[in-house]
């Protein structure tokens, strides 16, 4: 498997496994479609599509090993053993991944299946597209001297200022090899490096740092799926309530911006504000966002210093330091830093690619609903334009 872009079934973000189990518990018959979006509108070739399809076929070779199973039981203790017993029998099915080019040469990719299975496809698809793109462009080996010099500066800034951070960089990494080398360097040198969203690397580098953890909770797709069949007004609260029922207080970081922070704060009731450890910032102005979250906690007489914000929107270490200084003594902060760690290689700009939930069906007997993601950044909405307008009207955003 050494020639594969993905070498382990645990080479995926932690929140994919936590959401997969959530779906098994809440909507086990639900069907989801994930759709790839290239925000930069790159032009690809049929040769690249053929390479992608060949690489996707290799995903079917992956399975959870006994060693990985035992590690998961110990380190991902909040997901029960029965889930990992199921995962041992799970295999990726390349036939559900559809890849094609439109007339302009823009890349399209979809994956459709029972949602507790298909949610596991998103991150491997994105990272495979990213890695194969750089190989196809004949960029060759990255500049390892450049990478290490950059890492040295970033780690020094973190060590000197106590910047607590995790690696969130699998989906748009330069390659598996780059993420591997970067994670190893961080585990050896970064005092405030707490873990990786890529479960495989959290496991691998516990040999260097015993306190290294897999990091993550949930993604926008939970709210998107929920809103698709029951409406967006209460989708945030519905997810918060059911997530808490399933995880019992673990995995306690909520993602607020799926339908804008304005809408989330309407749903962020006192019981949820007290129950959840904090929130994750993923779009819009981080300073304005943090101020609003602090004000919300204070309105409930909750000490914000008992809560936390994880900032994860297109960060580098200089930006993280500015955010940390701004909120010092006001609320606890940490950072999920992705592309700046795994695709700062001095060779080419990272791709601007995402893969989001496009449709959701509660079961095969029910209608297929279109999914929408709004944002705290105007113009970054995802979904059918008519559906986006409908959501904005329903939510009073227009």
XYZ file of C-alpha atoms in Angstrom, residues 75-327:
253
model
C -8.414 6.678 22.794
C -11.838 7.288 21.235
C -13.620 6.056 24.327
C -16.736 8.204 23.760
C -17.710 6.122 20.694
C -18.740 2.635 21.885
C -17.037 -0.610 20.951
C -19.931 -1.751 18.770
C -19.175 1.076 16.319
C -15.573 -0.012 15.859
C -16.713 -3.621 15.498
C -18.871 -2.378 12.624
C -15.950 -0.378 11.227
C -13.799 -3.529 11.108
C -16.234 -4.898 8.537
C -16.630 -1.662 6.578
C -15.024 -1.294 3.153
C -15.058 1.712 0.847
C -17.053 1.076 -2.337
C -15.365 2.961 -5.213
C -18.400 2.390 -7.457
C -20.416 5.018 -5.550
C -17.819 7.719 -6.337
C -18.796 9.387 -9.620
C -16.206 11.617 -11.325
C -16.626 13.672 -14.500
C -15.675 16.908 -16.249
C -18.101 19.472 -17.609
C -17.649 21.189 -20.973
C -15.295 23.767 -19.433
C -13.082 21.100 -17.880
C -14.248 21.715 -14.321
C -14.119 18.702 -12.013
C -17.272 17.179 -10.521
C -17.354 14.413 -7.907
C -20.296 12.914 -6.022
C -20.686 10.065 -3.552
C -24.106 8.724 -2.494
C -24.976 5.998 0.016
C -26.423 5.480 3.477
C -25.201 8.565 5.272
C -23.477 6.780 8.129
C -21.238 5.207 5.468
C -20.899 7.934 2.852
C -19.839 10.550 5.407
C -16.548 8.631 5.634
C -15.749 9.348 1.964
C -15.442 13.149 2.038
C -11.964 13.632 3.500
C -10.247 10.783 1.599
C -11.729 12.104 -1.661
C -10.549 15.661 -1.015
C -7.042 14.694 0.070
C -6.698 12.322 -2.891
C -7.698 15.069 -5.340
C -5.218 17.446 -3.719
C -2.289 15.021 -3.701
C -2.876 13.751 -7.235
C -3.158 17.312 -8.518
C 0.381 18.131 -7.400
C 1.691 14.853 -8.787
C -0.095 15.500 -12.082
C 1.414 18.988 -12.257
C 4.844 17.295 -12.005
C 5.822 19.393 -9.008
C 7.729 16.442 -7.568
C 9.121 16.314 -4.066
C 8.365 19.376 -1.969
C 11.175 21.551 -0.671
C 11.835 19.825 2.650
C 14.333 22.485 3.736
C 11.704 25.165 3.171
C 9.079 23.128 5.055
C 11.329 22.576 8.071
C 12.399 26.228 8.149
C 8.767 27.313 8.110
C 7.873 24.789 10.809
C 10.742 26.008 12.963
C 9.354 29.562 12.857
C 5.777 28.441 13.531
C 6.731 26.194 16.427
C 8.925 28.909 17.949
C 5.983 31.321 17.868
C 3.729 28.729 19.504
C 6.286 27.715 22.144
C 7.124 31.315 23.071
C 3.492 32.408 23.357
C 1.712 29.271 24.539
C -0.404 28.938 21.379
C -2.382 25.730 21.868
C -3.125 24.128 18.499
C -4.008 20.967 16.592
C -3.378 19.917 13.008
C -6.589 20.161 10.947
C -4.878 19.772 7.584
C -5.663 16.446 5.909
C -8.267 17.576 3.371
C -6.079 20.025 1.432
C -2.623 18.668 2.205
C 0.166 18.503 -0.340
C 0.561 14.774 0.257
C 0.359 12.011 2.845
C 4.125 12.225 3.184
C 4.027 15.949 3.978
C 1.361 15.556 6.667
C 3.324 12.643 8.131
C 6.603 14.593 8.318
C 4.880 17.727 9.633
C 3.057 15.804 12.373
C 6.275 14.087 13.422
C 8.077 17.442 13.638
C 5.282 18.961 15.710
C 5.129 15.973 18.052
C 8.868 16.273 18.695
C 9.196 20.052 18.943
C 5.916 21.895 19.598
C 5.156 22.078 23.325
C 1.547 23.208 22.790
C 0.693 20.811 19.958
C -2.275 18.868 21.374
C -3.228 16.529 18.562
C -4.409 15.885 15.041
C -7.820 15.694 13.453
C -6.333 12.902 11.295
C -6.845 9.900 13.560
C -4.102 7.817 11.910
C -1.410 10.372 12.729
C -2.664 10.898 16.286
C -2.229 7.171 16.760
C 1.135 6.982 15.011
C 2.774 9.803 16.939
C 1.581 8.866 20.391
C 4.833 6.904 20.323
C 6.543 10.297 20.609
C 3.923 12.208 22.623
C 1.753 10.073 24.881
C -0.662 12.963 25.420
C -1.307 13.431 21.680
C -5.021 13.085 20.932
C -7.352 12.759 17.964
C -9.197 16.111 17.791
C -12.641 17.020 16.450
C -16.357 16.950 17.124
C -18.802 17.709 14.280
C -19.100 19.393 10.883
C -21.715 21.532 9.122
C -23.286 18.475 7.536
C -25.180 17.573 10.729
C -27.086 20.842 10.722
C -27.479 20.732 6.933
C -28.994 17.247 7.058
C -31.274 18.134 9.954
C -32.519 21.332 8.331
C -33.185 19.537 5.047
C -36.000 17.438 6.497
C -37.246 19.507 9.447
C -36.408 23.110 8.530
C -33.540 25.402 9.549
C -35.096 27.398 12.391
C -34.420 24.832 15.102
C -31.827 22.627 13.389
C -28.970 23.853 15.590
C -30.880 23.114 18.784
C -32.038 19.706 17.498
C -28.423 18.704 16.793
C -27.169 20.037 20.132
C -29.833 18.134 22.040
C -29.363 14.822 20.235
C -25.563 15.079 20.186
C -25.628 15.527 23.963
C -27.972 12.556 24.342
C -25.590 10.340 22.375
C -22.246 11.572 23.720
C -23.282 12.501 27.256
C -21.140 15.616 27.529
C -18.125 14.348 25.571
C -17.310 15.950 22.218
C -18.646 19.211 23.634
C -17.677 21.790 21.010
C -20.523 23.152 18.890
C -20.183 24.572 15.353
C -22.317 27.738 15.106
C -22.055 29.194 11.603
C -23.928 26.742 9.366
C -26.869 29.141 9.025
C -24.947 32.191 10.343
C -24.021 32.934 13.935
C -27.114 35.159 14.237
C -29.344 32.112 13.816
C -27.207 29.938 16.080
C -27.345 32.417 18.953
C -31.166 32.277 18.829
C -30.888 28.501 19.370
C -28.079 28.659 21.933
C -30.294 28.401 24.977
C -29.064 28.559 28.562
C -29.167 24.785 28.995
C -27.044 24.255 25.877
C -24.659 27.088 26.788
C -24.100 25.462 30.175
C -23.846 21.932 28.785
C -21.385 22.487 25.929
C -17.702 23.200 26.604
C -17.583 25.835 23.892
C -17.848 26.565 20.189
C -15.710 26.454 17.034
C -15.240 29.481 14.784
C -15.116 28.618 11.064
C -16.131 31.730 9.095
C -16.344 35.492 9.395
C -14.457 37.926 11.601
C -12.998 35.944 14.546
C -12.837 38.986 16.821
C -16.472 39.958 16.288
C -17.492 36.316 16.647
C -15.668 35.891 19.934
C -17.092 39.093 21.350
C -20.602 37.898 20.534
C -20.048 34.479 22.109
C -18.660 36.089 25.276
C -21.669 38.427 25.435
C -24.014 35.449 25.089
C -22.362 33.621 27.986
C -22.491 36.735 30.123
C -26.192 37.172 29.364
C -26.709 33.800 31.094
C -24.370 34.707 33.993
C -21.890 32.097 32.762
C -18.237 32.956 33.341
C -16.716 32.906 29.807
C -13.402 31.740 31.280
C -15.092 28.398 31.998
C -15.752 28.048 28.250
C -13.610 27.927 25.122
C -13.506 28.863 21.456
C -11.626 26.771 18.908
C -10.642 28.994 15.981
C -10.197 27.102 12.711
C -10.831 29.446 9.777
C -7.860 29.679 7.362
C -5.366 30.343 10.145
C -1.646 30.826 10.281
C 0.332 31.227 13.513
C 0.605 35.011 13.340
C -3.183 35.260 13.053
C -3.609 32.794 15.894
C -1.333 34.881 18.117
C -3.320 38.053 17.387
C -6.565 36.262 18.272
C -5.061 34.809 21.453
C -3.858 38.215 22.647
C -7.247 39.811 21.937
C -9.136 37.273 24.058
